Short mmCIF file of C-alpha atoms in Angstrom, two decimals:
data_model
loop_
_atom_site.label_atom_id
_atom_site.label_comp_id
_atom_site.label_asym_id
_atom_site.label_seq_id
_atom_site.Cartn_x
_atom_site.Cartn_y
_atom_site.Cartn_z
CA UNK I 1 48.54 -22.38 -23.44
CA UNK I 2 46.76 -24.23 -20.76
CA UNK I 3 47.80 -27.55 -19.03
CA UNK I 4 45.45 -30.78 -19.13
CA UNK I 5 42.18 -30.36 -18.03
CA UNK I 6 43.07 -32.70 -15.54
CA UNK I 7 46.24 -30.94 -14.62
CA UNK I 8 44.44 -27.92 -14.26
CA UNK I 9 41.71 -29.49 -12.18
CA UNK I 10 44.58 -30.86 -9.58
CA UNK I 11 45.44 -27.65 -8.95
CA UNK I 12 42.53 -26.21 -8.34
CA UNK I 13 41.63 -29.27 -5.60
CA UNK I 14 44.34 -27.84 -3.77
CA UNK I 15 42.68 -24.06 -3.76
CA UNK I 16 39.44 -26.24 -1.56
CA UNK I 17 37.08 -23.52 -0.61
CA UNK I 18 36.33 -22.95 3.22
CA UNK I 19 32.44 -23.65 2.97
CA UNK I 20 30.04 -22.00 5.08
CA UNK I 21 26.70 -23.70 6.02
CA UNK I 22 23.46 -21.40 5.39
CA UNK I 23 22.25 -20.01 8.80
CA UNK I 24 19.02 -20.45 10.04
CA UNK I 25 16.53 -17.92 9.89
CA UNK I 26 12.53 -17.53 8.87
CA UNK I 27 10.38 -19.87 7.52
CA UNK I 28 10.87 -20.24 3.84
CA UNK I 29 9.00 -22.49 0.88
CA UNK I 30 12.20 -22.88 -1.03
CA UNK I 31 13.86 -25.87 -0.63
CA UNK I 32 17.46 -25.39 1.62
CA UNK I 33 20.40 -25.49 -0.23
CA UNK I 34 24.12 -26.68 0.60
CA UNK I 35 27.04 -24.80 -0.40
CA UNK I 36 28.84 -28.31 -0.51
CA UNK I 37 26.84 -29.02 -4.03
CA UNK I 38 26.92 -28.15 -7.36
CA UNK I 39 25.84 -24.64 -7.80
CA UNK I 40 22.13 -24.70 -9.02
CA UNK I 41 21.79 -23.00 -12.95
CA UNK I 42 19.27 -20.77 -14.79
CA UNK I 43 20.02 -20.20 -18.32
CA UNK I 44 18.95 -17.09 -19.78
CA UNK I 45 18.37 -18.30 -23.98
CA UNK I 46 18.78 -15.28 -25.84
CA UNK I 47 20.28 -14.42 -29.09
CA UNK I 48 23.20 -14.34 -30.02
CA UNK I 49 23.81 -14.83 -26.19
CA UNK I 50 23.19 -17.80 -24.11
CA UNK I 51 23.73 -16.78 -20.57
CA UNK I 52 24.19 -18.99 -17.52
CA UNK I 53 23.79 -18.02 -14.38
CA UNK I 54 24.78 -19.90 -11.08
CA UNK I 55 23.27 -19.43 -7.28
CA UNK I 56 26.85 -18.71 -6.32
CA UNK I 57 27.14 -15.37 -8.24
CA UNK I 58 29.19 -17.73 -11.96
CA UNK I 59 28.66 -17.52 -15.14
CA UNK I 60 28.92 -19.20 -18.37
CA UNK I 61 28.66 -17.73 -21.67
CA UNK I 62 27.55 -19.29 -25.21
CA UNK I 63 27.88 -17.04 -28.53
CA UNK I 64 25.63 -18.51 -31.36
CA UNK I 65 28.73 -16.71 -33.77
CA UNK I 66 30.80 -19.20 -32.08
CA UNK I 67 28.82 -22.40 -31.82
CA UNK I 68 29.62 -25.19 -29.24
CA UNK I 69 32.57 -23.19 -27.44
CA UNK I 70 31.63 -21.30 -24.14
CA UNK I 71 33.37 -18.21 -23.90
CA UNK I 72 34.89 -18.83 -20.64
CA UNK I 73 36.92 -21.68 -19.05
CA UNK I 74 36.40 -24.52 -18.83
CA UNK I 75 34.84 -23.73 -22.26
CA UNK I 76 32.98 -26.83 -22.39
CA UNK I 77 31.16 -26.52 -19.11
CA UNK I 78 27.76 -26.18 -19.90
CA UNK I 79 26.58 -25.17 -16.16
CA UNK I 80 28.83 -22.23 -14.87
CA UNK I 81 32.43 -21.58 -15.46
CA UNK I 82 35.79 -19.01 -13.83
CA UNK I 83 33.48 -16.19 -13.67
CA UNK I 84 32.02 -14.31 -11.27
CA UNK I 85 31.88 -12.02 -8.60
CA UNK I 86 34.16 -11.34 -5.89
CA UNK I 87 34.33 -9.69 -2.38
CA UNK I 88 36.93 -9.09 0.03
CA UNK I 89 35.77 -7.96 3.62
CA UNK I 90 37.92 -5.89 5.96
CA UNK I 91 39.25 -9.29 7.92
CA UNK I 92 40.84 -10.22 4.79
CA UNK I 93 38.18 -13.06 4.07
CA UNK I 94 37.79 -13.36 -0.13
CA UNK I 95 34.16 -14.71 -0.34
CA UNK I 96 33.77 -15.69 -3.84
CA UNK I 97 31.64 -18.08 -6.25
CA UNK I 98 31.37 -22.12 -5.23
CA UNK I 99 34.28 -23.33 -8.04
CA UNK I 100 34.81 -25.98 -6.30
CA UNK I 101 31.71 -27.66 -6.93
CA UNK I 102 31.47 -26.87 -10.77
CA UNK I 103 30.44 -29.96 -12.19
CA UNK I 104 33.18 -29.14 -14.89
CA UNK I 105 36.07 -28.38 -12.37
CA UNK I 106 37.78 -24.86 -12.15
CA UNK I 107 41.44 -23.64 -12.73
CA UNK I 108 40.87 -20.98 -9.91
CA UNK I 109 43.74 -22.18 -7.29
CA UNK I 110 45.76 -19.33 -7.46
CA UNK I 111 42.86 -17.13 -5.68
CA UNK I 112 43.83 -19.68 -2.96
CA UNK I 113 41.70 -20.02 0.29
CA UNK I 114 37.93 -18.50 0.02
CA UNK I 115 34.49 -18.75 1.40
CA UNK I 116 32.05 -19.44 -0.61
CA UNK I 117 28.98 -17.37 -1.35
CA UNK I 118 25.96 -18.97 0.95
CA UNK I 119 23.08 -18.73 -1.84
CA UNK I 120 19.59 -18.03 -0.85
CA UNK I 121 17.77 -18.15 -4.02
CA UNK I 122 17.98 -18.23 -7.50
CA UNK I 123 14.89 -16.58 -9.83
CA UNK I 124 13.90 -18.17 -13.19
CA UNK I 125 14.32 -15.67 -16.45
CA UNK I 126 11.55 -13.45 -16.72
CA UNK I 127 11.00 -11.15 -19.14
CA UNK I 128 10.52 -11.32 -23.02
CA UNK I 129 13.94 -10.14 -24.56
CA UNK I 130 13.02 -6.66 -25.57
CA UNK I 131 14.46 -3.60 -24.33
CA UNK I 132 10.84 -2.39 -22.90
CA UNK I 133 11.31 -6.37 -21.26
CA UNK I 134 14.91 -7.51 -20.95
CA UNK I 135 15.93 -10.67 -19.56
CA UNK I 136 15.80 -11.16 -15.80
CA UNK I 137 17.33 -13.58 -13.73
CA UNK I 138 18.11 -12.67 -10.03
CA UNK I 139 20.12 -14.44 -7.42
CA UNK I 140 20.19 -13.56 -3.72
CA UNK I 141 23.38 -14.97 -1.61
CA UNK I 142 24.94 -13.80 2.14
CA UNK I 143 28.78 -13.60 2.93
CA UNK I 144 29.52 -15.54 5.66
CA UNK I 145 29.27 -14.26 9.34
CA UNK I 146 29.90 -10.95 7.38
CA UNK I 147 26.00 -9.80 8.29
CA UNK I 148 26.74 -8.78 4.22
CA UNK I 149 23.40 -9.65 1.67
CA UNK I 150 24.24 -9.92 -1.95
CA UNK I 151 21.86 -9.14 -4.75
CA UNK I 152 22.80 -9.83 -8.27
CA UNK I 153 20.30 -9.17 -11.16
CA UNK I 154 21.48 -10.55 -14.38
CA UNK I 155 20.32 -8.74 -17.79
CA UNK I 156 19.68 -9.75 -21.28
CA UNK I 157 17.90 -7.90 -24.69
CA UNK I 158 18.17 -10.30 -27.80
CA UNK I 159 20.17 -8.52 -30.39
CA UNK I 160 23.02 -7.33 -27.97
CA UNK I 161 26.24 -9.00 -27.55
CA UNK I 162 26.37 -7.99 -24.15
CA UNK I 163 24.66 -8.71 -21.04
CA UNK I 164 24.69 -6.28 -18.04
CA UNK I 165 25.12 -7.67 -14.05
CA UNK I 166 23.78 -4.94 -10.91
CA UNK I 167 25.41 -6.21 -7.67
CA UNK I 168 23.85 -5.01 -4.50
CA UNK I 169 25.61 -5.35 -0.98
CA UNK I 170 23.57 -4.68 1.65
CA UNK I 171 25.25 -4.05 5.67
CA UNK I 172 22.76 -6.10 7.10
CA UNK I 173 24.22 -4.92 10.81
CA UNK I 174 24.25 -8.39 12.06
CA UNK I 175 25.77 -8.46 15.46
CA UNK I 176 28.74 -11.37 14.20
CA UNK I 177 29.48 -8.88 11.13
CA UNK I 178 33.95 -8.06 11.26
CA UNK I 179 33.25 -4.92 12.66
CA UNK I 180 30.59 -5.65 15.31
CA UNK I 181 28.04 -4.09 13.32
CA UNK I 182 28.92 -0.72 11.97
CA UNK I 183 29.99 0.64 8.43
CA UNK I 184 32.17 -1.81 6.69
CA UNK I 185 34.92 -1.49 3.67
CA UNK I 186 35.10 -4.23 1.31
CA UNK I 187 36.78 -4.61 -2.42
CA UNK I 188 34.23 -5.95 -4.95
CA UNK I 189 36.10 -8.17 -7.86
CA UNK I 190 34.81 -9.06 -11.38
CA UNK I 191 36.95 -12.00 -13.11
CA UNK I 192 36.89 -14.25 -15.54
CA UNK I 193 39.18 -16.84 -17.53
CA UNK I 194 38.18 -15.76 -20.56
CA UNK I 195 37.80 -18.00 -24.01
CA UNK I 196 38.28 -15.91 -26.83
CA UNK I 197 36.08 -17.34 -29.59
CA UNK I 198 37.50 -20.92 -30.18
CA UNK I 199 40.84 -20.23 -28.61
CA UNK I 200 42.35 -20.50 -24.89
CA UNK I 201 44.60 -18.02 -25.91
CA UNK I 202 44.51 -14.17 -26.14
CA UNK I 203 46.43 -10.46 -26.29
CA UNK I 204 45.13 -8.50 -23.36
CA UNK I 205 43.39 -5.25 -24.34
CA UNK I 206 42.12 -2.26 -22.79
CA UNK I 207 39.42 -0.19 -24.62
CA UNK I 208 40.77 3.44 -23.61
CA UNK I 209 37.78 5.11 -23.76
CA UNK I 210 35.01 3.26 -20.57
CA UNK I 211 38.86 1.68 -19.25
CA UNK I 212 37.42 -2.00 -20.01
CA UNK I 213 40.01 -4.81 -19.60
CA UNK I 214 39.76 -7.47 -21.22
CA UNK I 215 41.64 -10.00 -24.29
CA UNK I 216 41.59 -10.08 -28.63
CA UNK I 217 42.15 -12.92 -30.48
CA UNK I 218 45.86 -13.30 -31.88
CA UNK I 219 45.05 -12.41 -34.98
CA UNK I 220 46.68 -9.44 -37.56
CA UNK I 221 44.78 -7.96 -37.17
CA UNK I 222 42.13 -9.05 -33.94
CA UNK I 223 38.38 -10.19 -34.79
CA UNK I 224 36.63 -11.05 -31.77
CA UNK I 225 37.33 -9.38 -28.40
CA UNK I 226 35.55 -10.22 -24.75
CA UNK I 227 35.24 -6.86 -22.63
CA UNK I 228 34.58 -6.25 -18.56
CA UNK I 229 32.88 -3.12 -19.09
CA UNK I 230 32.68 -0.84 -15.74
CA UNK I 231 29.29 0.50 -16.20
CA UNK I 232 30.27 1.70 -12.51
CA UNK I 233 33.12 3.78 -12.64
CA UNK I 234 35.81 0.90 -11.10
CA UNK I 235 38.96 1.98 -8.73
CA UNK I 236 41.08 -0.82 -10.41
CA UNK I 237 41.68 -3.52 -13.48
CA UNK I 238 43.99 -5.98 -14.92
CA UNK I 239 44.57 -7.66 -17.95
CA UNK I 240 47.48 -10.54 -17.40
CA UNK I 241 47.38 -14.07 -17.72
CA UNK I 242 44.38 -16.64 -16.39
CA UNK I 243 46.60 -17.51 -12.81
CA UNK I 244 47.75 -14.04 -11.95
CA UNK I 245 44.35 -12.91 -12.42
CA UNK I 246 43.39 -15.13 -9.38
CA UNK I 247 46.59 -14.33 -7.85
CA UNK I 248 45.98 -10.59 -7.31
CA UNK I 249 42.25 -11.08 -7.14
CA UNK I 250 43.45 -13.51 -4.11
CA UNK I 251 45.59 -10.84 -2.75
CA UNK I 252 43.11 -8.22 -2.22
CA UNK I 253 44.64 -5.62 -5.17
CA UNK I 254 44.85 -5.56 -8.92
CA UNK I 255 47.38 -3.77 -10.82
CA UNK I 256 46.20 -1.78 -13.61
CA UNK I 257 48.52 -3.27 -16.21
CA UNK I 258 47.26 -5.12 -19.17
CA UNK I 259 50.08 -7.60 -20.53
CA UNK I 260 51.64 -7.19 -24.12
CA UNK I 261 51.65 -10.28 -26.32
CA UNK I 262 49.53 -14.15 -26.40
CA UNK I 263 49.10 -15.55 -23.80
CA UNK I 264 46.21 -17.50 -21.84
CA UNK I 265 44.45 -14.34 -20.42
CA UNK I 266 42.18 -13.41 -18.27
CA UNK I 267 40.40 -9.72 -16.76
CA UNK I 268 39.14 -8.46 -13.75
CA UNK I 269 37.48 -5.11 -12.48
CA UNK I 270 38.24 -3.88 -8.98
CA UNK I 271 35.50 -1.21 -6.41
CA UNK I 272 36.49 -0.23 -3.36
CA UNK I 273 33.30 0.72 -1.22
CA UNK I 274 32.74 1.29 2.05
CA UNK I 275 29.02 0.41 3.25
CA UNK I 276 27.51 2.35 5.91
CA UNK I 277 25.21 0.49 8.64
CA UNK I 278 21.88 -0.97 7.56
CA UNK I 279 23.43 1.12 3.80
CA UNK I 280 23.84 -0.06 0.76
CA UNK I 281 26.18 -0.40 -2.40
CA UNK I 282 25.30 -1.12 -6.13
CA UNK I 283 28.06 -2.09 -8.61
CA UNK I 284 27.28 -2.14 -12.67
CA UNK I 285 29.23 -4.13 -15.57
CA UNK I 286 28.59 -5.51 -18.70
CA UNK I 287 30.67 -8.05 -20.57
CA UNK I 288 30.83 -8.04 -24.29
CA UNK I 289 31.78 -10.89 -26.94
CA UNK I 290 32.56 -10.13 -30.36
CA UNK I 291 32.70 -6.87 -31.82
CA UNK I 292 33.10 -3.48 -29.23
CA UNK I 293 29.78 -2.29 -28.19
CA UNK I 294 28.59 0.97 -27.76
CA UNK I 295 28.27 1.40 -24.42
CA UNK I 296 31.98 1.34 -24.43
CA UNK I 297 31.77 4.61 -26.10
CA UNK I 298 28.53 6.52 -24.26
CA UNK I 299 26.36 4.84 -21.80
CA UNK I 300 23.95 6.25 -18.94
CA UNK I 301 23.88 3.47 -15.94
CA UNK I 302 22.40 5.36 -13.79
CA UNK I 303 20.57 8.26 -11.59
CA UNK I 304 21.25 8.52 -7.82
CA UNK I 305 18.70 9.45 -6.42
CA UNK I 306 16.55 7.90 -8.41
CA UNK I 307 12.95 9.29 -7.55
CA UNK I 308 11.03 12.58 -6.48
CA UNK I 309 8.05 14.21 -5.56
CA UNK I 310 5.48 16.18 -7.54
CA UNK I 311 6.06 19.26 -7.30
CA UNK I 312 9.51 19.12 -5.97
CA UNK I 313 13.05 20.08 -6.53
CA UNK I 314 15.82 16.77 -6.76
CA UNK I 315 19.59 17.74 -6.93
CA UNK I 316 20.69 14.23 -8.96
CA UNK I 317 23.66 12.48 -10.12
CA UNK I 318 23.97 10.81 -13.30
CA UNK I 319 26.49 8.31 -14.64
CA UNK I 320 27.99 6.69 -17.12
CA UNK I 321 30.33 6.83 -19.53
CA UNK I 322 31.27 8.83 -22.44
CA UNK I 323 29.82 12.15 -21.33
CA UNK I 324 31.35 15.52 -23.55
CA UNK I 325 30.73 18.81 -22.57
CA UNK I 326 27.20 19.57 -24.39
CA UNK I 327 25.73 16.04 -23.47
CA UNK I 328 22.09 16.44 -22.75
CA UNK I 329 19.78 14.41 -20.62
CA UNK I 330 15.41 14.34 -20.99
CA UNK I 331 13.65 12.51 -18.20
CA UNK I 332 10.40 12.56 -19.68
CA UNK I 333 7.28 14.74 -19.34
CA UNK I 334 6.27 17.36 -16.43
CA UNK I 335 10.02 16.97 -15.94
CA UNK I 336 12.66 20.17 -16.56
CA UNK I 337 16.43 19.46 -16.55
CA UNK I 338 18.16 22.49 -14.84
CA UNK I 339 21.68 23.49 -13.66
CA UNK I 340 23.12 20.61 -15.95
CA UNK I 341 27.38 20.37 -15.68
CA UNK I 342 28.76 17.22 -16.83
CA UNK I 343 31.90 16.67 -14.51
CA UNK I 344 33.80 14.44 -15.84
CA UNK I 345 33.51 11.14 -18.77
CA UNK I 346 31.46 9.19 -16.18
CA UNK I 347 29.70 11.98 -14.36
CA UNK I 348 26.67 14.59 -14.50
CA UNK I 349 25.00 16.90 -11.89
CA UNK I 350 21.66 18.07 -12.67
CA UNK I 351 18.30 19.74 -10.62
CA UNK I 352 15.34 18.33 -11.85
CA UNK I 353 12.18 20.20 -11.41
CA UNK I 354 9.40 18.33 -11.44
CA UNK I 355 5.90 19.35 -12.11
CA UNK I 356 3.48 20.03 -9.89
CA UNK I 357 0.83 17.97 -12.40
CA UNK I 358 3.28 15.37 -13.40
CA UNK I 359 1.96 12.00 -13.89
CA UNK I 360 3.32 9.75 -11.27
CA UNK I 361 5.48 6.55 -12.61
CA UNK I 362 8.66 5.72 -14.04
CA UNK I 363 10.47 7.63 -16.58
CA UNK I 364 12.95 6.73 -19.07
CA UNK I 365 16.59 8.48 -18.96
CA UNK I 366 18.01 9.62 -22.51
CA UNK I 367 21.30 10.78 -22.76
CA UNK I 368 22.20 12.59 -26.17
CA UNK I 369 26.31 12.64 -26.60
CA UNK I 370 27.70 15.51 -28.30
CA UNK I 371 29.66 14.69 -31.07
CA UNK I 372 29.03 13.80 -34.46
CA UNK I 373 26.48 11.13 -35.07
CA UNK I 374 24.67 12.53 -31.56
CA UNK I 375 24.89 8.77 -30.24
CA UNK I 376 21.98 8.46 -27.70
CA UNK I 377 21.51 6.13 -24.74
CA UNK I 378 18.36 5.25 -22.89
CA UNK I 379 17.99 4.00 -19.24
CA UNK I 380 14.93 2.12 -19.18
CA UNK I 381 13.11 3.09 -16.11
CA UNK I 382 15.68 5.20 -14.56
CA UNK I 383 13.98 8.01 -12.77
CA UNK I 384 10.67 7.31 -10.65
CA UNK I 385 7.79 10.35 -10.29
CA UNK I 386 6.33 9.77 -6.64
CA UNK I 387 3.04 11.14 -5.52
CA UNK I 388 3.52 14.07 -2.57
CA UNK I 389 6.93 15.43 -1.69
CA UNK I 390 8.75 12.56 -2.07
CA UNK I 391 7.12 10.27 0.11
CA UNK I 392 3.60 11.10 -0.71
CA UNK I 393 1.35 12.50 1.90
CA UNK I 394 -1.48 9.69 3.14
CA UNK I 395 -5.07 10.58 1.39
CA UNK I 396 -8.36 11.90 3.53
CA UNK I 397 -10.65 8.60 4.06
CA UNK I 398 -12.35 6.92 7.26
CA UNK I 399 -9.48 4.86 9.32
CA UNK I 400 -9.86 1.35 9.62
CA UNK I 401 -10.16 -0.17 12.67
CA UNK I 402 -6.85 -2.32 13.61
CA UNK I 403 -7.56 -5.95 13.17
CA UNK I 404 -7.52 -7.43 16.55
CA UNK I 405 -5.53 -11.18 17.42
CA UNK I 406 -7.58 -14.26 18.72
CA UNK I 407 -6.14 -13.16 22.32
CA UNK I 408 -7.46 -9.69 21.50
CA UNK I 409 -10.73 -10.83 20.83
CA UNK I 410 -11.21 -13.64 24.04
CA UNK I 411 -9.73 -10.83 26.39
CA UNK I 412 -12.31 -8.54 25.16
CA UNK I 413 -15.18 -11.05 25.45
CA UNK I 414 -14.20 -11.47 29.42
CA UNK I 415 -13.92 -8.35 30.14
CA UNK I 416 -18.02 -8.32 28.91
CA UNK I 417 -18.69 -11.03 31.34
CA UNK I 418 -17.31 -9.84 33.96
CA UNK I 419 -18.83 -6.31 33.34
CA UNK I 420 -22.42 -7.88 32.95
CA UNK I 421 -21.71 -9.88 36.37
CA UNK I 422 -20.81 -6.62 37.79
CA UNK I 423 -23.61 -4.91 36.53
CA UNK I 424 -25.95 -7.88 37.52
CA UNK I 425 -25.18 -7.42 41.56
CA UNK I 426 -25.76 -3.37 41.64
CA UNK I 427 -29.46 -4.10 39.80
#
């Protein structure tokens, strides 16, 4: 069991973050914010899922099946609490959410020093709570002197007792980055200090089948269980107590090893990417409270690449988790699924061949498992039909003349005068 609150929060004073001030760049109608300050909230109110979500890339979590008691410590913070996002750059520097500044303190010491996220901008929800609509919330934050952008969209449907978080890094090749600009390896972290229900106190647990860390209640047998859920097939995990948690999160390396018995747990998820100049990487997870969803069991997360032409061939690859041999996949009309192998639980290749008179627009992505029961999965939006060969070829039409500056306009007027002048002294 956990210390005092105030104990707790002692400790963590010692972990004090190494803030970074925002840097300045373009004009912008949001007001500045400081990393020295509480992290600013949006709270996504769905059902049975109440879902905060902090500038800094936090979270806090409230389960109408377990009124009053937030589902992560300190479990009666109702801003954000020790959960979030993580990244470790090749120079060693952990840049990770703003605990210090939690209104509600933080028992996050043992990650010891850290930089924390700059934020940029926080989005209200949008969105109605339907699966056609989710819940949206986005938050947009930079790493430091890193030249790294972070993009974190946030996901809720009512009904669901999950939510689903899409982390984008983007190499922004800025000319301070660690490397001086180039490609750049970092290890992404997802943690939390996890509440289970109304207790501080859990048995970690691993779902075997999606490899999702995680804690039950000690019950005999278990009723409620909190899940990290790699929708994104993850290169590491752990399952131990609350403080080593931090400690190997701190450290740059979990340890795959989820700890027998009660104790005051905590879970993490660990990618290693490397991120090419000016490239990209996207991360997806879901964590679940209560009973074990279904995406534990077969999910599709995703299609890479995500778009193509009319009339064109794409080579794609699809993933996810729970795939059999005999899973299908449909991407919607004037679309033909050829050459389909599934490769592995997480992984499908697949040529699409799209028709010449498709429609244009996005398409849903339905997996089918094999299996009994045929469980089926839909990615809302997955696949994008472009006009042209991909890019789409510009359309016949006059060309519009270039809109010409105010300097533009008074160096053309001269030039007149001086030709009618000209003109003047030859008449």
């Amino acid at each position: 069991m956990k210390g005092s609150f105030v104990s707790r929060l002692g400790a963590a004073l010692l972990g004090v973050a190494l803030l970074v001030p925002a840097g300045a760049g373009a004009k912008d109608a949001r007001a500045p914010m400081r990393v020295a300050a509480a992290p600013q909230v949006t709270i996504i109110n769905g059902a049975p899922l109440q879902i905060h979500v902090g500038d800094d890339s936090s979270f806090q979590v409230f389960n109408a099946q377990v009124p009053g008691s937030g589902q992560i410590f300190p479990s009666a913070s109702n801003d954000t609490a020790d959960m979030g996002f993580f990244v470790r750059t090749a120079d060693s520097t952990l840049y990770a959410p703003n605990f210090s500044e939690h209104p509600m303190g933080t028992a996050t010491s043992g990650l010891g020093a850290y930089t924390a996220f700059t934020p940029v901008s926080l989005s209200g929800v949008s969105g109605a709570g339907t699966a056609a609509s989710p819940f949206r919330v986005d938050v947009v934050g930079t790493l430091g002197a890193s030249g790294i952008t972070a993009n974190l969209q946030v996901v809720y449907i009512n009904g669901q007792n999950y939510f689903t978080k899409t982390l984008t890094l983007t190499n922004g090749n800025a000319p301070t980055s660690v490397d001086g600009g180039g490609s750049q390896n970092v290890s992404v972290f997802l943690g939390a200090d996890i509440f289970l229900a109304a207790s501080d106190t859990g048995v970690p647990f691993r779902e075997p089948n999606s490899g999702s860390p995680g804690g039950q209640d000690c019950g005999t047998p278990p009723s409620y269980t909190i899940l990290l859920i790699p929708l994104s097939a993850a290169d590491a995990y752990s399952g131990r107590s609350y403080s080593t948690i931090w400690n190997e999160i701190g450290a740059g390396q979990l340890d795959n090893t989820s700890d027998p018995g009660c104790e005051d747990n905590g879970a993490a998820l660990q990618w290693n990417r490397t991120i090419a100049q000016g490239g990209t990487t996207v991360i997806q997870a879901a964590t679940s409270f209560g009973e074990i969803p279904g995406i534990t069991q077969f999910n599709v997360s995703a299609v890479n690449p995500n778009s193509g032409g009319v009339g064109t061939s794409v080579n794609v690859t699809i993933t996810g988790v729970g795939f059999l041999p005999g899973t299908t996949f449909t991407f919607g009309s004037g679309i033909t699924v050829t050459q389909l192998a599934i490769v592995g639980g997480n992984t499908a290749t697949a040529t699409l061949v799209i028709d010449p008179a498709a429609t244009a627009g996005p398409r849903d992505v339905t997996g089918t498992q094999s299996g009994a029961g045929s469980p089926t999965s839909t990615l809302i939006s997955g696949f994008t039909v472009t006009n042209g060969g991909g890019g789409g070829e510009p359309s016949a039409g006059p060309i519009a003349a270039p809109a010409m500056s105010t300097l533009g306009l008074l160096m053309l007027a001269m030039a007149l005068v001086a030709v009618g002048a000209f003109a003047g002294r030859r008449v």
